[in-house]
Structures are given as C-alpha cells and as structure tokens.
Amino acid sequence: MNAPATTSVWCELALIDDRVQPGVTLGIDHGRIGSIDVATEPDDSPTDTVRLAGLTVPGLANAHSHAFHRALRSRTQAERGTFWTWRDLMYRAADRLEPDTYRRLARAVYAEMAMAGVTCVGEFHYLHHRPDGTPYDDPNAMGRALLDAAADAGIRITLLDTAYLHGGLDADGHRPAAGVQRRFDDGDVDAWRRRVDRLADELTADEPSGGDSRRIGAAVHSVRAVDPDAMRQIGEWAAARSAPLHAHVSEQVAENEACRARHGRTPMAVLADAGLLSERFAAVHATHLTDDDVALLASSGSSVVMCPTTERDLGDGIGPTREFADAGVAMAVGSDSHAVIDLFEEARALELDERLRSRERGIHAAPDLLVMATAEGHRTLGWSDAGSIAVGRRADLVTVRLDSVRTAGVTADAAVEAVVFAASAVDVTDVFVDGRHVVAGARHATIDVETELAATIEELMSDG
Amino acid sequence: MNAPATTSVWCELALIDDRVQPGVTLGIDHGRIGSIDVATEPDDSPTDTVRLAGLTVPGLANAHSHAFHRALRSRTQAERGTFWTWRDLMYRAADRLEPDTYRRLARAVYAEMAMAGVTCVGEFHYLHHRPDGTPYDDPNAMGRALLDAAADAGIRITLLDTAYLHGGLDADGHRPAAGVQRRFDDGDVDAWRRRVDRLADELTADEPSGGDSRRIGAAVHSVRAVDPDAMRQIGEWAAARSAPLHAHVSEQVAENEACRARHGRTPMAVLADAGLLSERFAAVHATHLTDDDVALLASSGSSVVMCPTTERDLGDGIGPTREFADAGVAMAVGSDSHAVIDLFEEARALELDERLRSRERGIHAAPDLLVMATAEGHRTLGWSDAGSIAVGRRADLVTVRLDSVRTAGVTADAAVEAVVFAASAVDVTDVFVDGRHVVAGARHATIDVETELAATIEELMSDG
C-alpha cells in the first residue's frame, strides 16, 4: 500500500472549509493535498482519476482505543453488574495476550477501524509485560505489536504508552498491582520512562525522516494507578518530548470518591496540581466532573476525549458536553472498548445523549460533531496537519455513500447532517490515509477483516 | 411474492424456544411453521431448500411508525429547539402529502423496514383528510394508501386508525384543530367511528378469508387531541372489535403539565378513568410516568411501546424500563419517527439508556430485548400467532449475519447478544413474512428501496 507520488481524485461532494462543495477534484502529492478545484466535472479529469460518489469528509481519528477489548464484544453482554464486574471479564482477556496474538488481533481491529473511516488511532496501551510481570526480551514487544498492527492496517497510530504503577486507590493510599495488573506495572516511574524512552528513540532511528505514520505519546492510566509524584514526572517527560498526554479521568463515581478520600480533591484537580494540564493534555471519559474541573480544562487549553458508546455500555453516565462546549473545551471521540466501531455513532451520541440530559435539541451541530471526530481527534493525538481537506494537509479522505437505505433522500445541503446522524460505518466506501487508498468499495485493500477478526478472537477466547 | 404452498429452509443457527439451536430445518406449510428439526445437516435437505447462514430469529415487529417522518431524516438535525419546534417541521411535511405520494413514500419506507427484518408494522395513522380538512372521496384514501404500501413491501400491517379531535390542551380545555391539524381532525368521535367502521368492514369484504396480512386497530392520539368522553367511546369501539388500542402517553413533560392543569390527573390516569387500559392497550413512549402510572399499566395487563431512538432524537428523556420490567409490564419497540430504522438499535437502546440512568449493567438481558422486538411487538399489534419460531406459528424469519465486521468473532453461545448488541439492520440478509421470501441476500425481492426512497422524498420535500 505505498502511495503513488501523485494522483487525483474526483469527489461528487466534499467538505472543504466547512462547506459541502460539488464536483471537487483533489490533487494528491506525496501523501498531501496538493490542489483543490471545485465545481469540476468528472469528464474533465484524467482517466486515471478515482471517482468517489457521495460525500467525502476528512479522515476520522479514533482518539481512544483499547484494541484487545474488541474480543469482548457481545460476550460481556450476558453479564449483570457494574463497570467493575465488566472489568473482571476484561482482565481475563488481557491475561491471555502475547505479542503475536496481540499483533494479529490489533491488525484486524485496526483494519475494522479503517473500514469505518478511521485514519489514525490513539491506542491507550498499558499491557506491557509478561503474565508474571517480568519484561519481554524486548521490553516494548507489546507496544511494537500495536505499532506493527497499525502499519499492517494502513492507518496512523499514536501509541499512548501508559503508566500503570499501582493496583488501586483507597483512603489509605495506593494498593500494589496484583494479578493481571502485574502485566501493566513497570514498578516505578523511572522504569516506565526508561522503557518509553527506548521505544521512542528506536522509532526515531527506524524512521530518520521523522516518522510519518506513528508517534509515541504518554498516558497516566488514572488517579487509581498513578500517584501524584509519578504523574508529575510523566508530565515532564511529555513536555520535554512535546508529546500528547492522556489520562482516564472521572469515568466512575467510585473513582471520584476514592480520590477525594485520599487526596481531598477531584481527580482533575490532582492532575492539574501535578502540572499535567496543557494544550497537549486530553482527559478521557470526563463523565463526572465538577464546574471547577471544567474550568481547569478550559483555562489550560486541555481537551477531552468522549467515548459515549462505551459510557452507554458500561453504565458510566452522560458527560457534560454542553458545559464543555460553553467553556470552549475541545472534544474528540473514541470507540474505547469497541462495543461498536463507528465514529459517526460516537459523534451523534454526544448530541443525542445531551438531548436526553437537557431535553433540548441542537446543542452540538452536525458540522461541529464532525470536527470532533476529525480535526480535534487528530490534534489530541499530535497530528495537527490532519483532519481537514485543505492544501498542504495530509491526504486523509473518507467517502460516505448517500444512496444507502440509511442515507437515501438527502440533498447536498443536509449531507453533513446525514453523515453524522443517519449514516453508519457501513456507509464508508473509500478511505485514503496519507494518499494511500486503504479501503475501496467498502473493502480493505489488503486484509480480509472479518476472517481475521473471527480467527484471532476465537484463538484468544476459546476455553481449550 | 405469493408464498409457495410448502417449502423448507435450513438455518445454520436458529432461535427456538429461547435457545440457539444449530442446523435447524424448518418446514413451511401455507405460510406457517409446519415442522422443526434441529441438529440437521444441510446435505440431508432437499436440493431446493433455502440455506441461511448466521442466526435466524423470529420476525421483528415495528410497533410504532409514522411512515412519512422518514422524509425528515437528517433534514431536521440542523435545527435547534425542542420537541415542539421539531413538530413544526414535521407538520410542514404532513401538509404536502396526498394519497398517491403517501403510498409511494410509505411503500419505500416499509420496504426499508423489511430489509431491517420487520415483518409487521403498527402504523399510527392520523393524516386522514385533504389539506383543507374535508374528506377525500374515499374518506379512507390515506389509510388505504398505507395498507397498499405494506402489501407492496410484503409486510403485515396493523393500521392504528387514530382519533385526533382537538388541536391542543391547556388549563381552559381543548383548542380546536388548526392549520395542518385539520387534516387529522374527524370533527367528532362519531365521525371517526363511522369512517373507521367503513374501512374495517370494507377490509372484511375484501378478504373474506379473514384478512391475513392487515388489521385495523384504534388509537387515541394523546390527551392533547382527544377528550375523555371521546376516549371512552374509542375504547368501546376497540373492545367491541377486539382490536388493539394505542395512545401516545407522556412523551413530554409539557403534556403532563397541561393534563394536570386541566384534569388534575396524569395522562395515564385520564386514560385509565376512560376505561382504555386492558391487555389490548399499549401506551406509546411512556417516558415521564409516576409510580402510580406504572401500577395502572401493570394491574390492567397493558403494554408499552418504547421508541428510544426517537426519544434520543427529540430530547424526550429516558423512560422507566426498569420499573416496567419489575412491575411485569410488557414492552415492545418502534422506530416511530424513523431517524433510524433498526430494531436491534431500538432494543439495545432500552438497555443502554437504562444503564446510563441506573449506572448498572444487565437490567434487560439480550433474549428479553429480542422478545420485545418480536413476540411482544406482534402481540401489541394483534398478531399473537407471530413472533416466535414454533410449529403452527406464522413463518416469519429474520436471518442475521454473524460474519460481518460487526459480528465477527462471536460464537453460538453469545449469538443472541451479538444480534441485539453488535449487529445492525444492515446485517439482515434474509427475511420471510408468512413464508414469503421478501428479502434475500440483503436485497428486497421486488422494490429498489434506495431509489424509491430518494425519488419520493425529493418529490415531497423539494421547494419547487
């Protein structure tokens, strides 16, 4: 899937500068948008131009992923309980992964994402070590598996290498990691830093051009798993590297309660006091926040990554997206646990769940929701040159059919509304990533996604 | 699409008596299930047996539909406001329909439903008269359009002929119907009864065998549009005909407030006092209820029809489905405004939105949600012989792929969970209605659904 040096595509409709334009011819030059001409006819184009019917939008960014959770889809729906009982099931799957199975599973999952229009994934990665907690011969073997999987699937990745140094938090302090959590635990923040430095330096050596399809960011798993002193050092690492920094924040009320009992403050206040908030920081979930928490995010230029289909699945609650919009906090979206992989569903869920909460319509307009799923997502992952169709930007394109049973009947003036509120991932016909035609005719160019998903999940989850 | 007298189908997996069984051979005899054999091999079957890969479940019932709302999909998403501003847009579409356009639009919409696995629709029909409020030459021309549309699409229909006699309710009483509402208004309940009797009698004459694919039920639009005396007479009509009786109940807080101001009681209490509640009654929406309202439903054996994707779209709120389950109130589902047509999405939304409300998982199990979308839906529409795969029942079958990117990786023991929580309407490959193979290979047997949707919606909604 190397990109040709130059090519051109003709779009029936394309979203350019927040406007739906007809007959758009895009010149692609070494993976970037080289030229944009609107109101062109397809017959005027060179015969080798790719023709894209429907609406072409910028590439989608899946800003929060735990790839291996895909293996749990449907299987956890028979269970009663809460987030915490669900977590037990998730840990069981985590216990079985090895670098080889992880790569094969993630390759299929990332290819499923590509079919859904995802051009870049943010993988929140904390499954670092062997089941007994000792490092692999390459201490980044598991992270490498994810980087290679994204390359296989033809999408970019920001590996958010996650510090997970404690097993939990209560009023007396942090508990040690236990059971499968030993796979997550680097022991201390110095060991985390040495491991991540090694990976980041290797990547730079791998790709002396600067690395055009994968980046290393940092993550603090949560206030449960990282103490404030370690947080501060992780924040300093990310600042020195100008790297994205993410953290799970206030997904659960119980986390807030434990944090208040120990620290006398909200998780967001703990993170802020540790110096983590900045324009490179994103709070993931951000479901149960105080007004002060929202103000901390806004004043620091931090973002949030909302995962509404996962919040529905895990019964987390509805995050305060109206308050984020009012305060000017940028939002991105992620499919997180991959109960579904459909960023249109994530985007519309922000608005639909806000409607349920506030009993008003039109809090977040469709174009704004699409920006969250494209430009804002890419920005939170460190790719500020992606997520819009503009000259000089990365040639990430996602074409959505407007002639399926879901979208039929729409006109150009409501095409963005149709994509965000009526389309499904299945309506994505074509995806370009950095100019490479990764999905064509709703099929992945190189991977038999369904077959690989079935085979790897069966291998991982079978009781035999 | 006449059904052959006898045929047989072989299902890789089928849901029989609440169990997923492998290798099921179903004999179909004059539109009914004649025989069921499990653990059979496809090679043992006659060569003309249809082979269905994936999980075959009973036919889905869409228990609440306003077919013409499909024309509003996506177009209303640019609007801010509330349910009431949305209603203004909906009225604009209603103003333009004539029997011919109504039939062509509904035919395409019902065919979209068939592709989604719907074998029976409950159409809550109140668009009775000419734009100036006078009757058509056939006073049931609009209802006839819907009956014919369902026949075209190959699905069964219960036409819930709806009384809409007033334009609204406030503390002083009911306001007269105005504007497009004149199309809904029969003038008085006697006129409603004469018109509906005429249609019901004509149908009996049309189909002396008893009418096997269409039925007439009654509906009270709401406490806003029907006064208690008229309600009582409508209830008596339905009782005399043993017909289903539906009503919009407490979709909006404002409706509850107006009802209390006028009647000093909740809408449900007003309906109960008018004698409407019984095992043939279904309260549609049922979003904002008191504990006493739930008890009234339970003690009378009434049902509810939940429309969660519409409640999300219109910002109605989350109905008390946990309380319904605890009280033993049967639930069905409907796609109502057709912002999406996907009964799996409706079914899982009941559970997912309840999880958001209660912050617990597993309130409604997947098999229970599927019963709501199948047997309970059919029962609320007056078809107690449909909605399960059992000898003697109607041969309604819906086959769902388990090898799509959404469902890949599932095993038989989680197949129902996969269908309810991970599949989409697009995963429906085959649909049989009363033994007729209406959808095969994910295509409608006789209707080019996408083309007809686009053409009829453009015709209806264009400004020209």
CSV table of C-alpha atoms in Angstrom, one decimal, chain A residues 222-432:
chain,number,residue,atom,x,y,z
A,222,SER,CA,-5.8,7.2,36.2
A,223,VAL,CA,-5.5,8.5,39.7
A,224,ARG,CA,-6.1,5.0,40.8
A,225,ALA,CA,-3.0,3.6,39.1
A,226,VAL,CA,-0.6,6.6,39.3
A,227,ASP,CA,0.4,8.7,42.3
A,228,PRO,CA,0.9,12.4,42.0
A,229,ASP,CA,4.7,12.4,42.1
A,230,ALA,CA,4.8,9.9,39.3
A,231,MET,CA,2.2,11.9,37.4
A,232,ARG,CA,4.4,15.0,37.6
A,233,GLN,CA,7.4,13.1,36.1
A,234,ILE,CA,5.2,11.7,33.3
A,235,GLY,CA,4.0,15.2,32.6
A,236,GLU,CA,7.6,16.4,32.4
A,237,TRP,CA,8.5,13.6,30.0
A,238,ALA,CA,5.7,14.5,27.7
A,239,ALA,CA,6.5,18.2,27.9
A,240,ALA,CA,10.2,17.5,27.0
A,241,ARG,CA,9.1,15.4,24.0
A,242,SER,CA,6.2,17.8,23.0
A,243,ALA,CA,4.1,14.6,23.1
A,244,PRO,CA,0.4,14.1,23.7
A,245,LEU,CA,-0.5,13.2,27.2
A,246,HIS,CA,-3.8,11.5,28.0
A,247,ALA,CA,-5.4,10.2,31.2
A,248,HIS,CA,-8.6,8.4,32.2
A,249,VAL,CA,-10.5,10.9,34.3
A,250,SER,CA,-13.6,10.5,36.4
A,251,GLU,CA,-15.2,7.8,34.3
A,252,GLN,CA,-16.8,6.4,37.5
A,253,VAL,CA,-18.2,8.0,40.6
A,254,ALA,CA,-16.3,5.5,42.7
A,255,GLU,CA,-13.0,6.8,41.3
A,256,ASN,CA,-14.0,10.3,42.4
A,257,GLU,CA,-14.9,9.1,45.9
A,258,ALA,CA,-11.7,7.2,46.4
A,259,CYS,CA,-9.7,10.2,45.1
A,260,ARG,CA,-11.5,12.6,47.4
A,261,ALA,CA,-11.0,10.3,50.3
A,262,ARG,CA,-7.2,10.1,49.7
A,263,HIS,CA,-6.4,13.4,48.2
A,264,GLY,CA,-9.2,15.7,49.3
A,265,ARG,CA,-9.7,16.8,45.7
A,266,THR,CA,-11.2,15.6,42.5
A,267,PRO,CA,-9.1,13.6,40.0
A,268,MET,CA,-9.0,16.6,37.7
A,269,ALA,CA,-7.6,18.8,40.5
A,270,VAL,CA,-5.0,16.1,41.3
A,271,LEU,CA,-3.9,16.0,37.7
A,272,ALA,CA,-3.8,19.8,37.5
A,273,ASP,CA,-1.8,20.1,40.7
A,274,ALA,CA,0.7,17.6,39.2
A,275,GLY,CA,1.1,20.0,36.2
A,276,LEU,CA,-0.4,17.8,33.6
A,277,LEU,CA,-2.9,20.1,32.0
A,278,SER,CA,-1.9,21.9,28.8
A,279,GLU,CA,-2.9,22.1,25.2
A,280,ARG,CA,-1.2,18.6,24.8
A,281,PHE,CA,-3.4,17.1,27.5
A,282,ALA,CA,-6.7,15.2,27.0
A,283,ALA,CA,-9.0,13.9,29.7
A,284,VAL,CA,-10.6,10.7,28.6
A,285,HIS,CA,-14.2,9.9,29.6
A,286,ALA,CA,-14.6,13.1,31.7
A,287,THR,CA,-18.0,11.9,32.8
A,288,HIS,CA,-18.5,13.0,36.4
A,289,LEU,CA,-16.9,16.5,36.6
A,290,THR,CA,-17.5,19.5,38.8
A,291,ASP,CA,-17.8,23.0,37.4
A,292,ASP,CA,-14.3,23.6,38.7
A,293,ASP,CA,-13.0,20.6,36.8
A,294,VAL,CA,-14.4,22.0,33.6
A,295,ALA,CA,-12.8,25.4,34.3
A,296,LEU,CA,-9.5,23.7,34.9
A,297,LEU,CA,-9.7,22.1,31.5
A,298,ALA,CA,-10.8,25.3,29.8
A,299,SER,CA,-8.2,27.6,31.3
A,300,SER,CA,-5.3,25.2,30.4
A,301,GLY,CA,-6.4,24.6,26.8
A,302,SER,CA,-6.8,20.9,27.6
A,303,SER,CA,-9.1,18.7,25.6
A,304,VAL,CA,-11.5,15.8,26.4
A,305,VAL,CA,-11.9,12.5,24.6
A,306,MET,CA,-15.5,11.4,24.9
A,307,CYS,CA,-16.4,7.7,24.5
A,308,PRO,CA,-20.2,7.7,24.6
A,309,THR,CA,-20.9,4.2,23.2
A,310,THR,CA,-18.6,2.8,25.9
A,311,GLU,CA,-20.3,5.0,28.6
A,312,ARG,CA,-23.6,3.6,27.5
A,313,ASP,CA,-22.2,0.0,27.5
A,314,LEU,CA,-20.6,0.3,30.9
A,315,GLY,CA,-23.3,2.4,32.5
A,316,ASP,CA,-20.9,5.2,33.2
A,317,GLY,CA,-23.3,8.1,32.7
A,318,ILE,CA,-23.5,11.1,30.4
A,319,GLY,CA,-20.6,13.5,30.3
A,320,PRO,CA,-21.2,17.3,30.4
A,321,THR,CA,-20.6,18.0,26.8
A,322,ARG,CA,-22.8,21.1,26.8
A,323,GLU,CA,-20.7,22.6,29.6
A,324,PHE,CA,-17.5,21.7,27.6
A,325,ALA,CA,-18.9,23.5,24.5
A,326,ASP,CA,-19.9,26.5,26.6
A,327,ALA,CA,-16.5,26.7,28.2
A,328,GLY,CA,-14.6,26.2,24.9
A,329,VAL,CA,-13.1,22.8,25.8
A,330,ALA,CA,-12.3,21.0,22.6
A,331,MET,CA,-13.8,17.5,22.3
A,332,ALA,CA,-12.6,14.4,20.4
A,333,VAL,CA,-14.2,10.9,20.3
A,334,GLY,CA,-13.0,7.4,20.7
A,335,SER,CA,-14.6,3.9,20.5
A,336,ASP,CA,-12.6,2.8,23.5
A,337,SER,CA,-13.9,-0.6,24.3
A,338,HIS,CA,-15.1,-1.2,20.8
A,339,ALA,CA,-18.6,-2.5,21.7
A,340,VAL,CA,-19.1,-0.8,18.3
A,341,ILE,CA,-16.6,0.8,16.0
A,342,ASP,CA,-18.5,3.6,14.3
A,343,LEU,CA,-17.3,7.1,14.8
A,344,PHE,CA,-20.5,8.6,13.3
A,345,GLU,CA,-22.3,6.8,16.1
A,346,GLU,CA,-19.9,8.2,18.7
A,347,ALA,CA,-20.3,11.7,17.3
A,348,ARG,CA,-24.1,11.7,17.2
A,349,ALA,CA,-24.2,10.0,20.6
A,350,LEU,CA,-22.7,13.1,22.1
A,351,GLU,CA,-25.6,15.2,20.8
A,352,LEU,CA,-28.3,12.6,21.4
A,353,ASP,CA,-27.3,11.8,24.9
A,354,GLU,CA,-27.0,15.5,25.6
A,355,ARG,CA,-30.6,15.8,24.3
A,356,LEU,CA,-31.6,13.2,26.8
A,357,ARG,CA,-29.9,15.0,29.6
A,358,SER,CA,-31.1,18.6,28.8
A,359,ARG,CA,-34.3,17.9,26.8
A,360,GLU,CA,-33.3,20.3,24.1
A,361,ARG,CA,-32.2,19.7,20.5
A,362,GLY,CA,-29.3,21.1,18.6
A,363,ILE,CA,-26.7,21.6,21.4
A,364,HIS,CA,-23.9,20.3,19.1
A,365,ALA,CA,-24.5,20.9,15.4
A,366,ALA,CA,-23.5,18.2,12.9
A,367,PRO,CA,-20.5,20.1,11.5
A,368,ASP,CA,-19.2,20.6,15.0
A,369,LEU,CA,-19.6,16.9,15.8
A,370,LEU,CA,-17.7,16.0,12.6
A,371,VAL,CA,-14.9,18.4,13.6
A,372,MET,CA,-14.6,16.5,16.9
A,373,ALA,CA,-14.3,13.2,15.0
A,374,THR,CA,-11.8,14.5,12.6
A,375,ALA,CA,-9.6,17.6,13.3
A,376,GLU,CA,-9.9,17.6,17.1
A,377,GLY,CA,-9.2,13.9,17.3
A,378,HIS,CA,-6.1,14.2,15.2
A,379,ARG,CA,-4.9,17.2,17.2
A,380,THR,CA,-5.3,15.4,20.6
A,381,LEU,CA,-3.1,12.6,19.1
A,382,GLY,CA,-0.4,15.0,17.9
A,383,TRP,CA,-1.3,15.3,14.2
A,384,SER,CA,-2.2,18.9,13.7
A,385,ASP,CA,-1.6,18.5,10.0
A,386,ALA,CA,-4.6,16.1,9.6
A,387,GLY,CA,-8.3,16.2,9.9
A,388,SER,CA,-9.3,18.7,7.2
A,389,ILE,CA,-9.3,18.7,3.4
A,390,ALA,CA,-7.0,21.7,2.7
A,391,VAL,CA,-3.9,22.3,0.6
A,392,GLY,CA,-0.8,21.1,2.4
A,393,ARG,CA,-2.7,18.8,4.8
A,394,ARG,CA,-2.4,15.1,4.9
A,395,ALA,CA,-4.5,13.4,2.2
A,396,ASP,CA,-6.8,11.6,4.5
A,397,LEU,CA,-10.2,11.1,2.8
A,398,VAL,CA,-13.3,9.2,3.9
A,399,THR,CA,-16.2,8.8,1.4
A,400,VAL,CA,-19.7,8.1,2.7
A,401,ARG,CA,-22.5,6.8,0.5
A,402,LEU,CA,-25.6,9.0,0.3
A,403,ASP,CA,-27.5,6.3,-1.6
A,404,SER,CA,-27.9,3.6,1.0
A,405,VAL,CA,-31.2,2.9,2.7
A,406,ARG,CA,-29.9,4.9,5.7
A,407,THR,CA,-28.9,8.0,3.7
A,408,ALA,CA,-31.2,7.9,0.6
A,409,GLY,CA,-33.3,11.0,0.2
A,410,VAL,CA,-30.8,13.5,1.5
A,411,THR,CA,-29.7,16.6,-0.5
A,412,ALA,CA,-26.3,18.3,-0.5
A,413,ASP,CA,-27.5,20.9,1.9
A,414,ALA,CA,-28.1,18.3,4.6
A,415,ALA,CA,-25.3,15.9,3.6
A,416,VAL,CA,-23.2,16.6,6.7
A,417,GLU,CA,-26.3,16.0,8.9
A,418,ALA,CA,-27.0,12.8,7.0
A,419,VAL,CA,-23.4,11.5,7.6
A,420,VAL,CA,-23.4,12.4,11.3
A,421,PHE,CA,-27.0,11.4,12.2
A,422,ALA,CA,-28.1,8.8,9.7
A,423,ALA,CA,-25.0,7.1,8.2
A,424,SER,CA,-23.3,4.1,9.7
A,425,ALA,CA,-19.7,3.0,9.4
A,426,VAL,CA,-21.0,0.5,6.8
A,427,ASP,CA,-21.7,3.5,4.5
A,428,VAL,CA,-18.0,4.3,4.2
A,429,THR,CA,-16.9,3.2,0.7
A,430,ASP,CA,-13.4,4.6,0.3
A,431,VAL,CA,-10.7,5.7,2.7
A,432,PHE,CA,-7.4,7.3,1.8
